[in-house]
XYZ file of C-alpha atoms in Angstrom:
139
model
C 116.420 166.286 310.921
C 112.710 165.690 308.625
C 115.065 164.861 305.662
C 117.285 162.586 307.598
C 113.812 160.725 309.425
C 112.252 160.328 305.395
C 115.277 158.847 304.420
C 115.583 156.191 307.052
C 111.691 155.310 306.683
C 112.598 155.056 303.194
C 115.377 153.058 303.657
C 113.687 150.648 306.076
C 110.806 150.104 303.766
C 113.048 149.657 300.619
C 114.612 146.819 303.379
C 111.435 145.642 303.360
C 110.636 145.142 299.942
C 113.807 143.659 299.289
C 112.963 140.898 301.917
C 109.591 140.270 300.503
C 111.115 139.757 296.772
C 113.787 137.701 298.337
C 111.097 135.435 300.505
C 109.113 135.171 297.010
C 112.074 133.947 294.700
C 113.399 131.523 296.996
C 109.907 130.000 297.293
C 109.590 130.086 293.492
C 106.485 132.717 293.793
C 106.887 135.820 291.835
C 104.320 138.667 292.692
C 103.156 141.966 291.029
C 105.533 144.611 292.169
C 101.666 145.832 293.836
C 101.585 143.143 295.591
C 105.043 143.037 297.118
C 104.129 147.205 298.154
C 101.213 146.464 299.244
C 102.934 143.475 301.890
C 105.703 145.830 302.535
C 103.264 148.690 303.526
C 101.272 146.070 305.949
C 104.587 145.488 307.935
C 105.431 147.405 311.338
C 107.903 149.887 310.777
C 110.386 150.006 313.912
C 109.185 153.498 314.856
C 106.901 156.637 313.946
C 110.021 158.334 311.880
C 108.710 161.612 313.185
C 110.227 164.383 315.373
C 109.313 165.374 319.009
C 108.620 169.098 317.591
C 106.287 167.947 314.421
C 104.477 165.375 316.469
C 103.904 167.866 319.303
C 102.739 170.450 316.858
C 100.920 168.368 314.592
C 98.704 166.747 317.456
C 98.307 169.962 319.085
C 96.613 172.007 315.794
C 94.449 168.573 315.338
C 93.273 169.052 318.918
C 92.172 172.526 318.203
C 91.038 172.676 315.103
C 89.996 169.271 314.246
C 91.645 166.391 312.089
C 90.051 167.424 308.949
C 91.028 170.366 308.960
C 94.285 169.924 309.398
C 94.984 166.656 307.309
C 93.966 165.863 304.489
C 95.163 162.742 302.835
C 93.431 159.811 304.456
C 96.489 157.712 305.008
C 97.913 160.798 306.772
C 94.729 161.057 309.103
C 95.462 157.465 310.129
C 98.764 158.293 311.073
C 97.901 161.034 312.894
C 94.708 159.017 314.458
C 96.756 156.236 315.499
C 99.810 158.318 317.115
C 97.116 160.428 319.309
C 95.409 157.274 320.418
C 99.020 155.778 321.345
C 99.927 159.099 323.453
C 96.291 158.748 325.275
C 96.887 155.192 326.002
C 100.215 156.164 327.623
C 98.480 158.703 329.269
C 95.585 156.634 330.533
C 98.005 154.205 331.606
C 100.277 156.545 334.022
C 97.944 159.250 334.531
C 101.134 161.575 336.605
C 102.488 161.859 332.654
C 102.246 165.211 331.254
C 101.375 165.013 327.382
C 104.823 166.010 326.580
C 106.202 162.989 328.624
C 103.503 160.541 326.998
C 104.570 161.557 323.217
C 108.315 161.499 324.229
C 107.644 157.877 325.440
C 105.540 156.812 322.204
C 108.020 158.248 319.813
C 110.754 156.513 321.488
C 109.495 153.058 322.591
C 106.123 152.575 320.514
C 105.450 150.922 316.862
C 103.043 152.096 314.498
C 101.120 149.284 312.980
C 102.297 149.858 309.351
C 103.795 152.112 307.184
C 101.415 155.528 306.457
C 102.540 155.802 303.327
C 100.469 155.607 299.850
C 101.380 153.690 297.000
C 102.683 155.921 294.879
C 105.115 157.198 297.505
C 105.799 153.491 297.666
C 107.113 153.306 294.176
C 108.935 156.281 294.275
C 110.922 154.466 296.924
C 111.189 151.211 295.451
C 111.668 152.218 291.563
C 115.733 152.743 291.746
C 116.326 149.129 293.201
C 113.727 147.315 290.136
C 115.083 146.407 287.059
C 112.398 145.229 284.440
C 113.054 142.775 281.699
C 110.500 142.179 279.102
C 111.692 139.532 276.650
C 109.580 138.881 273.465
C 108.645 134.915 272.845
C 109.201 133.224 270.024
C 106.642 132.419 267.340
């Protein structure tokens, strides 16, 4: 299941990059790859691309041991902080909802603010879709 979620995330990210490339091309702009990747990473994905079990286990570990002890990467810390805040917001708005219900609601109906992936991961995802054309000028 984790593989399916990662593949779905990667497919959506790839589509976003291609949309940006096409939009730039149609407007006559050619931007560096890193610029396109940054713009695509800033897009809001359709969902969190996390299973309920993974999210629940990780959020409970973070609550028990602290974010820094559980999550090493800066981008992953941002992702888990945002997810925890979304769950807390749902629980605050609906005090009768349990953590399980709130997490399920967030995973099914809330969206993250951006793609929480590194530039290296973004390059790896888009690499099969990129071709390079090196042409030498005369003179």
